[in-house]
mmCIF file of C-alpha atoms in Angstrom:
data_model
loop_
_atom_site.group_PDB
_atom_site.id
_atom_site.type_symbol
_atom_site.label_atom_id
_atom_site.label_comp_id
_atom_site.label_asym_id
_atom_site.label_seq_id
_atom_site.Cartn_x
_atom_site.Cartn_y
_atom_site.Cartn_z
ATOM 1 C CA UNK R 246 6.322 1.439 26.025
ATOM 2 C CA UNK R 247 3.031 0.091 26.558
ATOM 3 C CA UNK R 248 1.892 0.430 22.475
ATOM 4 C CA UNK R 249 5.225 -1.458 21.803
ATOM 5 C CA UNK R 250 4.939 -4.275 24.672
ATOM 6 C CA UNK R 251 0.962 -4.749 23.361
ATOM 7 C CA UNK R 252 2.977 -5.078 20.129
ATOM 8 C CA UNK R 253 5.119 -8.058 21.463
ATOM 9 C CA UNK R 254 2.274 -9.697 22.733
ATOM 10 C CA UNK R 255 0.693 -10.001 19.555
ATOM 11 C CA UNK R 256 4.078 -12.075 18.293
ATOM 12 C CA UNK R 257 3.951 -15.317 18.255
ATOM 13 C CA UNK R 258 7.316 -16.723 17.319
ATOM 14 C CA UNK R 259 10.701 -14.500 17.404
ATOM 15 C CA UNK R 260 13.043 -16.759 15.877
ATOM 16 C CA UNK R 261 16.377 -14.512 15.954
ATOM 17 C CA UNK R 262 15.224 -12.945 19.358
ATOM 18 C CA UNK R 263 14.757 -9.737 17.968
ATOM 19 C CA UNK R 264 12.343 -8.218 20.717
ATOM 20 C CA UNK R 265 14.206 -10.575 23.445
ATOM 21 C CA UNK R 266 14.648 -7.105 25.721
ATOM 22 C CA UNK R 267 11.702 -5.876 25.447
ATOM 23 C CA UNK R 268 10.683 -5.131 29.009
ATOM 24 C CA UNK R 269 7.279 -4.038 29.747
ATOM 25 C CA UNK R 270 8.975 -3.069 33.460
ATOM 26 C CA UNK R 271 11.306 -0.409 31.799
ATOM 27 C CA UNK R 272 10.015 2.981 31.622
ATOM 28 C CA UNK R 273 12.011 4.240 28.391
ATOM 29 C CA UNK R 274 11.625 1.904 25.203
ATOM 30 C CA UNK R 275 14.219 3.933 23.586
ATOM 31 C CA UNK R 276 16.692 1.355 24.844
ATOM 32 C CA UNK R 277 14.899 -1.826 23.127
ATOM 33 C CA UNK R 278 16.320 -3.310 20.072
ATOM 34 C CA UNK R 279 14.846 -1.994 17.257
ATOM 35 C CA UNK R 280 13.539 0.665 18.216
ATOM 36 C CA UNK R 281 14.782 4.638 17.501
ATOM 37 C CA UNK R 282 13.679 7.731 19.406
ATOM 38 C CA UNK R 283 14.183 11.764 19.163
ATOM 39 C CA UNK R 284 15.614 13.871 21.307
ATOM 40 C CA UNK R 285 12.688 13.816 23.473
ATOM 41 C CA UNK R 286 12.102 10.388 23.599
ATOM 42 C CA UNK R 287 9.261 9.814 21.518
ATOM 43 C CA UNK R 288 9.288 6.121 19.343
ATOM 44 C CA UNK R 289 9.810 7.307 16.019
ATOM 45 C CA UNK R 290 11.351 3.992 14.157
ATOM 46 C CA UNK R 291 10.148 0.582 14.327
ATOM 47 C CA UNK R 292 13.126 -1.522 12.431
ATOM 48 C CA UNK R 293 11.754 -4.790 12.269
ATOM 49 C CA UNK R 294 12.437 -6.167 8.731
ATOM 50 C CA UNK R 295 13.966 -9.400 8.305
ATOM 51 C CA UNK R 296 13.594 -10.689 11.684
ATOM 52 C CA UNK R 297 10.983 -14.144 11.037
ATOM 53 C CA UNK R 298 8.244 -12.832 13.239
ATOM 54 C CA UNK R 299 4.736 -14.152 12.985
ATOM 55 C CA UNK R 300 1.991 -13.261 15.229
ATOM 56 C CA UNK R 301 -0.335 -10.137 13.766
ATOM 57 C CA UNK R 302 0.040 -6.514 14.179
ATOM 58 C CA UNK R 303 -1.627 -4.602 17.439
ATOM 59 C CA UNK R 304 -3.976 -2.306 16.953
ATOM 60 C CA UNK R 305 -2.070 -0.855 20.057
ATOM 61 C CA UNK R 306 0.643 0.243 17.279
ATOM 62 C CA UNK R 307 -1.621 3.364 16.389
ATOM 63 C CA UNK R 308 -0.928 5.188 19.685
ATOM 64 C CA UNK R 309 2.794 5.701 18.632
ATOM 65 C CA UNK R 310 1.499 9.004 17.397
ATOM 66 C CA UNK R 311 5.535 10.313 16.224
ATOM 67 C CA UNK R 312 6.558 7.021 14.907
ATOM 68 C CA UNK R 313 7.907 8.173 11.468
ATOM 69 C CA UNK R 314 9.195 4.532 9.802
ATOM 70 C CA UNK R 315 7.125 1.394 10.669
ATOM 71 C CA UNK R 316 9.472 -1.380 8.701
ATOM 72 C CA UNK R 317 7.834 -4.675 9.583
ATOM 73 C CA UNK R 318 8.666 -6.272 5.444
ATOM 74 C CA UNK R 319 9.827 -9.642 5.705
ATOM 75 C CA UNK R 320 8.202 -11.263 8.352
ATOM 76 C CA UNK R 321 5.385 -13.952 8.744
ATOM 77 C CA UNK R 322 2.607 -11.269 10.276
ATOM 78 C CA UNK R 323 -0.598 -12.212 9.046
ATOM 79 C CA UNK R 324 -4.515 -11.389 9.982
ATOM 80 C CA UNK R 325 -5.714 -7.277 9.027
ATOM 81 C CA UNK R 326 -3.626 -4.061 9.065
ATOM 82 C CA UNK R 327 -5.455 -2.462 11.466
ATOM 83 C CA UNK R 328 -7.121 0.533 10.701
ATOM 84 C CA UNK R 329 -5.469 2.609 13.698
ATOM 85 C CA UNK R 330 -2.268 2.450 11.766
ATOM 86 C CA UNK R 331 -4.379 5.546 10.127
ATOM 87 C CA UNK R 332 -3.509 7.357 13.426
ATOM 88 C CA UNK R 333 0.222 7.867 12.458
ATOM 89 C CA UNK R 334 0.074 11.269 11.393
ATOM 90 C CA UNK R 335 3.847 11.948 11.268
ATOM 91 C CA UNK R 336 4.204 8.082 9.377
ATOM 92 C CA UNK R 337 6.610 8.612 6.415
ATOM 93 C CA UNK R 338 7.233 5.059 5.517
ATOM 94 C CA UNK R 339 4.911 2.110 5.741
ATOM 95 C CA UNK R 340 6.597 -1.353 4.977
ATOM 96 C CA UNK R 341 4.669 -4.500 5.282
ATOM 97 C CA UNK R 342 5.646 -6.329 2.504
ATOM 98 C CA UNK R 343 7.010 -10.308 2.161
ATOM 99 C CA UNK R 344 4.282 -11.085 4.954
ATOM 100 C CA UNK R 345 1.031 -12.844 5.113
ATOM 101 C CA UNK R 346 -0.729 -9.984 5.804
ATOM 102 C CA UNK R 347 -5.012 -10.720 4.218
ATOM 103 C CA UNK R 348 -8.293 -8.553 4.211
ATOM 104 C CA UNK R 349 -8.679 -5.091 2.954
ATOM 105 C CA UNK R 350 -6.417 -2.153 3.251
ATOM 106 C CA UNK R 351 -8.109 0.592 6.143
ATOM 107 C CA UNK R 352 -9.248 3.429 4.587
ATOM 108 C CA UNK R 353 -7.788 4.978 7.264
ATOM 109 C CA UNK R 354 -4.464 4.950 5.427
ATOM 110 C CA UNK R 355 -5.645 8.265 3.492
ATOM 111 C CA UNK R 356 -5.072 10.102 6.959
ATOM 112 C CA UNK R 357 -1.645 9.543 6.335
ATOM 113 C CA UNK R 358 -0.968 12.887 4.921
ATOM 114 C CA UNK R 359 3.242 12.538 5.531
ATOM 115 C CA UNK R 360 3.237 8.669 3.937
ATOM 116 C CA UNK R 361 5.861 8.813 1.086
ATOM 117 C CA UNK R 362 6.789 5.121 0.760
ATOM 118 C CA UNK R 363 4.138 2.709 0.863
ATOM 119 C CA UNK R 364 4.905 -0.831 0.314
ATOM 120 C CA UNK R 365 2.802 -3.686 0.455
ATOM 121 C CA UNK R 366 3.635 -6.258 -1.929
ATOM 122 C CA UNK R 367 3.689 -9.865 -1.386
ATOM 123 C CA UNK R 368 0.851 -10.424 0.944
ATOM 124 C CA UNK R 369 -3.075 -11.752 0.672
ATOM 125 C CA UNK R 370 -4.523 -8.354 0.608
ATOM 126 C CA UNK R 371 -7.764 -7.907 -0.901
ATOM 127 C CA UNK R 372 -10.669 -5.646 -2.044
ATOM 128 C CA UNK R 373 -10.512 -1.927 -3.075
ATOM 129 C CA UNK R 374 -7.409 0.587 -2.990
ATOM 130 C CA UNK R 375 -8.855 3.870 -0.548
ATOM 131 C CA UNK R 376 -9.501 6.599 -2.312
ATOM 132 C CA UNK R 377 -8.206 9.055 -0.588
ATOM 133 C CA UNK R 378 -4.882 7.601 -0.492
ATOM 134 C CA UNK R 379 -4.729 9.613 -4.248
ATOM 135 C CA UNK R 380 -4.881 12.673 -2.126
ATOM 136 C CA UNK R 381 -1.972 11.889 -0.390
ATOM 137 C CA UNK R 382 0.806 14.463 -1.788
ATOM 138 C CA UNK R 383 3.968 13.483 -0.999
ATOM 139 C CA UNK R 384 3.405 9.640 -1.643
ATOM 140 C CA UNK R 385 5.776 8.522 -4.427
ATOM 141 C CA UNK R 386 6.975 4.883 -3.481
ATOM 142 C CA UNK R 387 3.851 2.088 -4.092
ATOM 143 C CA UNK R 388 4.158 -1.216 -4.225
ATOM 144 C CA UNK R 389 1.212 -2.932 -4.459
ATOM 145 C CA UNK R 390 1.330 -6.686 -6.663
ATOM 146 C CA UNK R 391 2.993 -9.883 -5.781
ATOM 147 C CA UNK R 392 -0.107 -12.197 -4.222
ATOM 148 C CA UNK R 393 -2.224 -9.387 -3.467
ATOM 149 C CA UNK R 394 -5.837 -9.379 -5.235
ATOM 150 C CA UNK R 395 -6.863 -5.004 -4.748
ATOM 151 C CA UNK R 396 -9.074 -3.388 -6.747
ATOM 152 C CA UNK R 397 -8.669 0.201 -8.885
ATOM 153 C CA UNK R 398 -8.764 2.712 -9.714
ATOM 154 C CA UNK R 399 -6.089 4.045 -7.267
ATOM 155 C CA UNK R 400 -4.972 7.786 -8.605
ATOM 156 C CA UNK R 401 -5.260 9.534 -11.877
ATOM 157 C CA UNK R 402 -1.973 11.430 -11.434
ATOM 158 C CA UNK R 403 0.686 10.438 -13.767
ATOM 159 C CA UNK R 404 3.940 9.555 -13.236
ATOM 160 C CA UNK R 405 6.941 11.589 -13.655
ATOM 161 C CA UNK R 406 10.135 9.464 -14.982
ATOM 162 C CA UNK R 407 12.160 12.182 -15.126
ATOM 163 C CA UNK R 408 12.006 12.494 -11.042
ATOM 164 C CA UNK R 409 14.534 9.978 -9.655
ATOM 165 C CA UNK R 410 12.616 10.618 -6.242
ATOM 166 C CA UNK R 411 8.915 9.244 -7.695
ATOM 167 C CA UNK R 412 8.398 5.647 -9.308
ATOM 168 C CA UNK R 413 10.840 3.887 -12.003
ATOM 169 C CA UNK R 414 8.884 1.295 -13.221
ATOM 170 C CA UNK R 415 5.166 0.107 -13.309
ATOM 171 C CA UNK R 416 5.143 -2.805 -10.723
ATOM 172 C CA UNK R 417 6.169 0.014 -7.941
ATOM 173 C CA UNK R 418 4.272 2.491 -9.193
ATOM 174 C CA UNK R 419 -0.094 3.593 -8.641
ATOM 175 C CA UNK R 420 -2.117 2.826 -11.534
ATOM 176 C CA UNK R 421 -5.730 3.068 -12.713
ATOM 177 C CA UNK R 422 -7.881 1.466 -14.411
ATOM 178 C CA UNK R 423 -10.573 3.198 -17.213
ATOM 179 C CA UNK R 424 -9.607 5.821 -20.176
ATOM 180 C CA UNK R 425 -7.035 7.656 -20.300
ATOM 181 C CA UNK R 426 -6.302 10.471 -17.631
ATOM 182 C CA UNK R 427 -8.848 13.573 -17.867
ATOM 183 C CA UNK R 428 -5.782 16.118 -17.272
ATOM 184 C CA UNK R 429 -3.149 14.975 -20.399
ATOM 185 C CA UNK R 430 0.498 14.258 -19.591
ATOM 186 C CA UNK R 431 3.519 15.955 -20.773
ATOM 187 C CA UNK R 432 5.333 14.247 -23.346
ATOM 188 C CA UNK R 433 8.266 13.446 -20.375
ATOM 189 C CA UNK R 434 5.162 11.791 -18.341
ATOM 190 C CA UNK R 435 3.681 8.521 -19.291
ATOM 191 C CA UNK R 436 0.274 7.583 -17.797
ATOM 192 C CA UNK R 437 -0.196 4.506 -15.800
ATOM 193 C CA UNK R 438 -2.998 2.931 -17.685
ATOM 194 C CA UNK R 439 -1.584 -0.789 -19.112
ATOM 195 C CA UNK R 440 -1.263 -2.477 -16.107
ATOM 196 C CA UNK R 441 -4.474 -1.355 -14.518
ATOM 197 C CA UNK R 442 -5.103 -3.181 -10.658
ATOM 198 C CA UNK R 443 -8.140 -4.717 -11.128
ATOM 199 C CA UNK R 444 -9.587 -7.583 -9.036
ATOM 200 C CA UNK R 445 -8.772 -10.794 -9.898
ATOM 201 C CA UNK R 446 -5.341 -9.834 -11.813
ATOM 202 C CA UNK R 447 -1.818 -10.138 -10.413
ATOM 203 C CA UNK R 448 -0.173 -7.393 -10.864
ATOM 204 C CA UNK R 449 3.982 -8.077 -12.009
#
Protein backbone atom coordinates (compact mmCIF):
# COMPACT_ATOMS: atom_id res chain seq x y z
CA UNK A 1 0.00 0.00 0.00
CA UNK A 2 2.74 2.31 0.30
CA UNK A 3 3.00 3.03 -3.88
CA UNK A 4 -0.82 3.72 -3.60
CA UNK A 5 -0.80 5.97 -0.26
CA UNK A 6 2.44 8.01 -2.03
CA UNK A 7 -0.24 8.11 -4.76
CA UNK A 8 -2.86 9.91 -2.48
CA UNK A 9 -0.46 12.22 -1.34
CA UNK A 10 0.21 13.54 -4.58
CA UNK A 11 -3.85 14.47 -4.81
CA UNK A 12 -4.75 17.52 -4.15
CA UNK A 13 -8.50 17.79 -4.22
CA UNK A 14 -10.92 14.54 -4.11
CA UNK A 15 -14.13 16.05 -4.72
CA UNK A 16 -16.49 12.79 -4.63
CA UNK A 17 -14.19 11.22 -1.88
CA UNK A 18 -13.06 8.63 -3.99
CA UNK A 19 -9.75 7.65 -2.05
CA UNK A 20 -11.61 8.75 1.38
CA UNK A 21 -10.43 5.03 2.87
CA UNK A 22 -7.39 4.97 1.89
CA UNK A 23 -5.43 4.08 5.00
CA UNK A 24 -1.78 4.15 4.94
CA UNK A 25 -2.23 2.08 8.56
CA UNK A 26 -3.92 -0.93 6.74
CA UNK A 27 -1.70 -3.59 5.62
CA UNK A 28 -3.86 -4.94 2.54
CA UNK A 29 -4.94 -2.15 -0.08
CA UNK A 30 -7.05 -4.68 -1.68
CA UNK A 31 -9.87 -3.36 0.48
CA UNK A 32 -9.58 0.47 -0.75
CA UNK A 33 -12.03 1.82 -3.15
CA UNK A 34 -10.88 1.56 -6.37
CA UNK A 35 -8.63 -0.59 -6.24
CA UNK A 36 -8.69 -4.58 -7.61
CA UNK A 37 -6.29 -7.35 -6.63
CA UNK A 38 -5.55 -11.22 -7.68
CA UNK A 39 -5.74 -14.00 -5.86
CA UNK A 40 -2.58 -13.26 -4.21
CA UNK A 41 -3.08 -9.91 -3.42
CA UNK A 42 -1.09 -8.06 -5.74
CA UNK A 43 -2.75 -4.32 -7.01
CA UNK A 44 -3.59 -5.08 -10.39
CA UNK A 45 -6.46 -2.27 -11.22
CA UNK A 46 -6.37 1.28 -10.49
CA UNK A 47 -10.20 2.48 -11.39
CA UNK A 48 -9.99 6.00 -11.04
CA UNK A 49 -11.82 7.59 -14.04
CA UNK A 50 -14.34 10.10 -13.50
CA UNK A 51 -13.66 10.90 -10.02
CA UNK A 52 -12.47 15.10 -10.28
CA UNK A 53 -9.04 14.51 -8.87
CA UNK A 54 -6.27 16.99 -9.36
CA UNK A 55 -2.96 16.78 -7.82
CA UNK A 56 -0.16 14.93 -10.28
CA UNK A 57 0.72 11.39 -10.62
CA UNK A 58 3.57 9.70 -8.16
CA UNK A 59 6.36 8.47 -9.50
CA UNK A 60 5.73 5.98 -6.54
CA UNK A 61 2.96 4.45 -9.04
CA UNK A 62 5.83 2.50 -10.93
CA UNK A 63 6.48 0.06 -8.05
CA UNK A 64 2.97 -1.55 -8.60
CA UNK A 65 4.93 -3.96 -10.72
CA UNK A 66 1.35 -6.40 -11.52
CA UNK A 67 -0.91 -3.51 -11.90
CA UNK A 68 -2.56 -4.51 -15.26
CA UNK A 69 -5.25 -1.33 -15.86
CA UNK A 70 -4.13 2.15 -14.66
CA UNK A 71 -7.60 4.20 -15.58
CA UNK A 72 -6.92 7.68 -14.25
CA UNK A 73 -9.09 9.51 -17.76
CA UNK A 74 -11.16 12.18 -16.59
CA UNK A 75 -9.59 13.83 -13.93
CA UNK A 76 -7.74 17.24 -13.39
CA UNK A 77 -3.99 15.49 -12.94
CA UNK A 78 -1.60 17.68 -14.41
CA UNK A 79 2.49 18.14 -14.29
CA UNK A 80 4.67 14.91 -16.30
CA UNK A 81 3.75 11.20 -16.65
CA UNK A 82 6.47 9.99 -14.98
CA UNK A 83 8.78 7.92 -16.63
CA UNK A 84 8.56 4.96 -13.95
CA UNK A 85 5.13 4.29 -15.28
CA UNK A 86 7.68 2.42 -17.87
CA UNK A 87 8.17 -0.07 -14.96
CA UNK A 88 4.67 -1.69 -15.43
CA UNK A 89 5.63 -4.62 -17.22
CA UNK A 90 2.33 -6.55 -16.91
CA UNK A 91 0.38 -2.80 -17.83
CA UNK A 92 -2.33 -3.67 -20.42
CA UNK A 93 -4.21 -0.47 -20.41
CA UNK A 94 -2.94 3.03 -19.90
CA UNK A 95 -5.75 5.76 -19.61
CA UNK A 96 -4.88 9.30 -18.92
CA UNK A 97 -6.97 11.08 -21.04
CA UNK A 98 -9.54 14.33 -20.29
CA UNK A 99 -6.65 15.57 -17.84
CA UNK A 100 -4.16 18.30 -17.80
CA UNK A 101 -1.49 16.17 -18.04
CA UNK A 102 1.89 18.59 -20.07
CA UNK A 103 5.60 17.74 -21.06
CA UNK A 104 6.76 14.87 -23.09
CA UNK A 105 5.65 11.32 -23.10
CA UNK A 106 8.71 8.92 -21.19
CA UNK A 107 10.31 6.94 -23.49
CA UNK A 108 10.03 4.58 -21.02
CA UNK A 109 6.54 3.73 -22.28
CA UNK A 110 8.25 1.38 -25.05
CA UNK A 111 9.05 -1.05 -22.03
CA UNK A 112 5.57 -1.64 -21.98
CA UNK A 113 5.68 -4.74 -23.98
CA UNK A 114 1.82 -5.99 -22.66
CA UNK A 115 0.26 -2.16 -23.34
CA UNK A 116 -2.74 -2.77 -25.72
CA UNK A 117 -4.83 0.37 -25.07
CA UNK A 118 -3.11 3.51 -24.85
CA UNK A 119 -5.04 6.60 -24.48
CA UNK A 120 -3.96 9.95 -24.04
CA UNK A 121 -6.06 12.40 -25.64
CA UNK A 122 -7.12 15.63 -24.31
CA UNK A 123 -4.16 16.78 -22.38
CA UNK A 124 -1.00 19.42 -22.96
CA UNK A 125 1.38 16.80 -23.99
CA UNK A 126 4.19 17.75 -26.04
CA UNK A 127 7.33 16.86 -28.09
CA UNK A 128 8.12 13.52 -29.88
CA UNK A 129 6.06 10.10 -29.87
CA UNK A 130 8.95 7.20 -28.47
CA UNK A 131 10.02 5.18 -30.87
CA UNK A 132 9.97 2.18 -29.55
CA UNK A 133 6.46 2.35 -28.63
CA UNK A 134 6.12 1.02 -32.66
CA UNK A 135 7.69 -2.08 -31.32
CA UNK A 136 5.13 -2.64 -29.03
CA UNK A 137 3.06 -5.77 -30.51
CA UNK A 138 0.01 -6.10 -29.05
CA UNK A 139 -0.81 -2.25 -28.91
CA UNK A 140 -3.97 -1.61 -30.98
CA UNK A 141 -6.00 1.19 -29.08
CA UNK A 142 -4.12 4.96 -29.53
CA UNK A 143 -5.47 7.92 -28.88
CA UNK A 144 -3.33 10.57 -29.18
CA UNK A 145 -5.10 14.34 -30.46
CA UNK A 146 -7.44 16.58 -28.65
CA UNK A 147 -4.96 19.56 -27.11
CA UNK A 148 -1.96 17.58 -27.33
CA UNK A 149 1.00 19.11 -29.59
CA UNK A 150 3.42 15.35 -30.25
CA UNK A 151 5.53 14.94 -32.87
CA UNK A 152 5.81 11.82 -35.66
CA UNK A 153 6.50 9.66 -37.03
CA UNK A 154 4.98 7.12 -34.55
CA UNK A 155 4.82 3.48 -36.49
CA UNK A 156 4.91 2.47 -40.07
CA UNK A 157 2.57 -0.50 -39.56
CA UNK A 158 -0.71 -0.15 -41.18
CA UNK A 159 -3.88 -0.55 -39.97
CA UNK A 160 -6.11 -3.41 -40.36
CA UNK A 161 -10.02 -2.36 -40.68
CA UNK A 162 -11.07 -5.55 -41.10
CA UNK A 163 -9.93 -6.43 -37.26
CA UNK A 164 -12.75 -5.20 -34.98
CA UNK A 165 -10.03 -5.65 -32.13
CA UNK A 166 -7.36 -2.86 -33.80
CA UNK A 167 -8.36 0.89 -34.64
CA UNK A 168 -11.76 2.08 -36.47
CA UNK A 169 -11.03 5.35 -37.37
CA UNK A 170 -7.98 7.76 -37.77
CA UNK A 171 -8.30 10.06 -34.64
CA UNK A 172 -7.76 6.66 -32.42
CA UNK A 173 -5.51 5.23 -34.47
CA UNK A 174 -1.01 5.65 -34.85
CA UNK A 175 -0.01 7.52 -37.78
CA UNK A 176 3.14 8.74 -39.53
CA UNK A 177 4.26 11.24 -41.14
CA UNK A 178 6.67 11.01 -44.64
CA UNK A 179 5.95 8.71 -47.92
CA UNK A 180 4.12 6.14 -48.05
CA UNK A 181 4.91 2.87 -45.98
CA UNK A 182 8.18 0.93 -47.29
CA UNK A 183 6.27 -2.59 -46.80
CA UNK A 184 2.79 -1.97 -49.16
CA UNK A 185 -0.62 -2.70 -47.66
CA UNK A 186 -3.15 -5.14 -48.71
CA UNK A 187 -5.92 -3.80 -50.53
CA UNK A 188 -8.23 -4.54 -47.04
CA UNK A 189 -5.43 -2.25 -45.19
CA UNK A 190 -5.29 1.44 -45.61
CA UNK A 191 -2.11 3.26 -44.49
CA UNK A 192 -2.20 5.96 -41.96
CA UNK A 193 -0.51 8.69 -43.86
CA UNK A 194 -3.30 11.85 -44.20
CA UNK A 195 -3.46 12.83 -40.88
CA UNK A 196 0.21 12.67 -40.09
CA UNK A 197 1.06 13.98 -36.07
CA UNK A 198 3.29 16.53 -36.65
CA UNK A 199 4.19 19.36 -34.23
CA UNK A 200 2.24 22.17 -34.22
CA UNK A 201 -1.05 20.38 -35.75
CA UNK A 202 -4.09 19.22 -33.79
CA UNK A 203 -4.85 16.18 -34.58
CA UNK A 204 -9.16 15.54 -34.89
Amino acid sequence: GDALYAFKKKITNDPKYATLNWDSTLVNPCTWWHINCDKTDHVTRIDLGGSGLSGQLAPELGQLKYLQYLELYGNNFDGPIPKEIGNLSNLVSLDLYNNRLSGPIPETLGNLKKLMFFRIHFNKLTGPMPLAMANLTYLGVVSLGGGNDLCGPFTARCIDRTDPHKCTDDYHCPCRCGPTFSTPCDYTQIPIKTTCLCCGDQQT
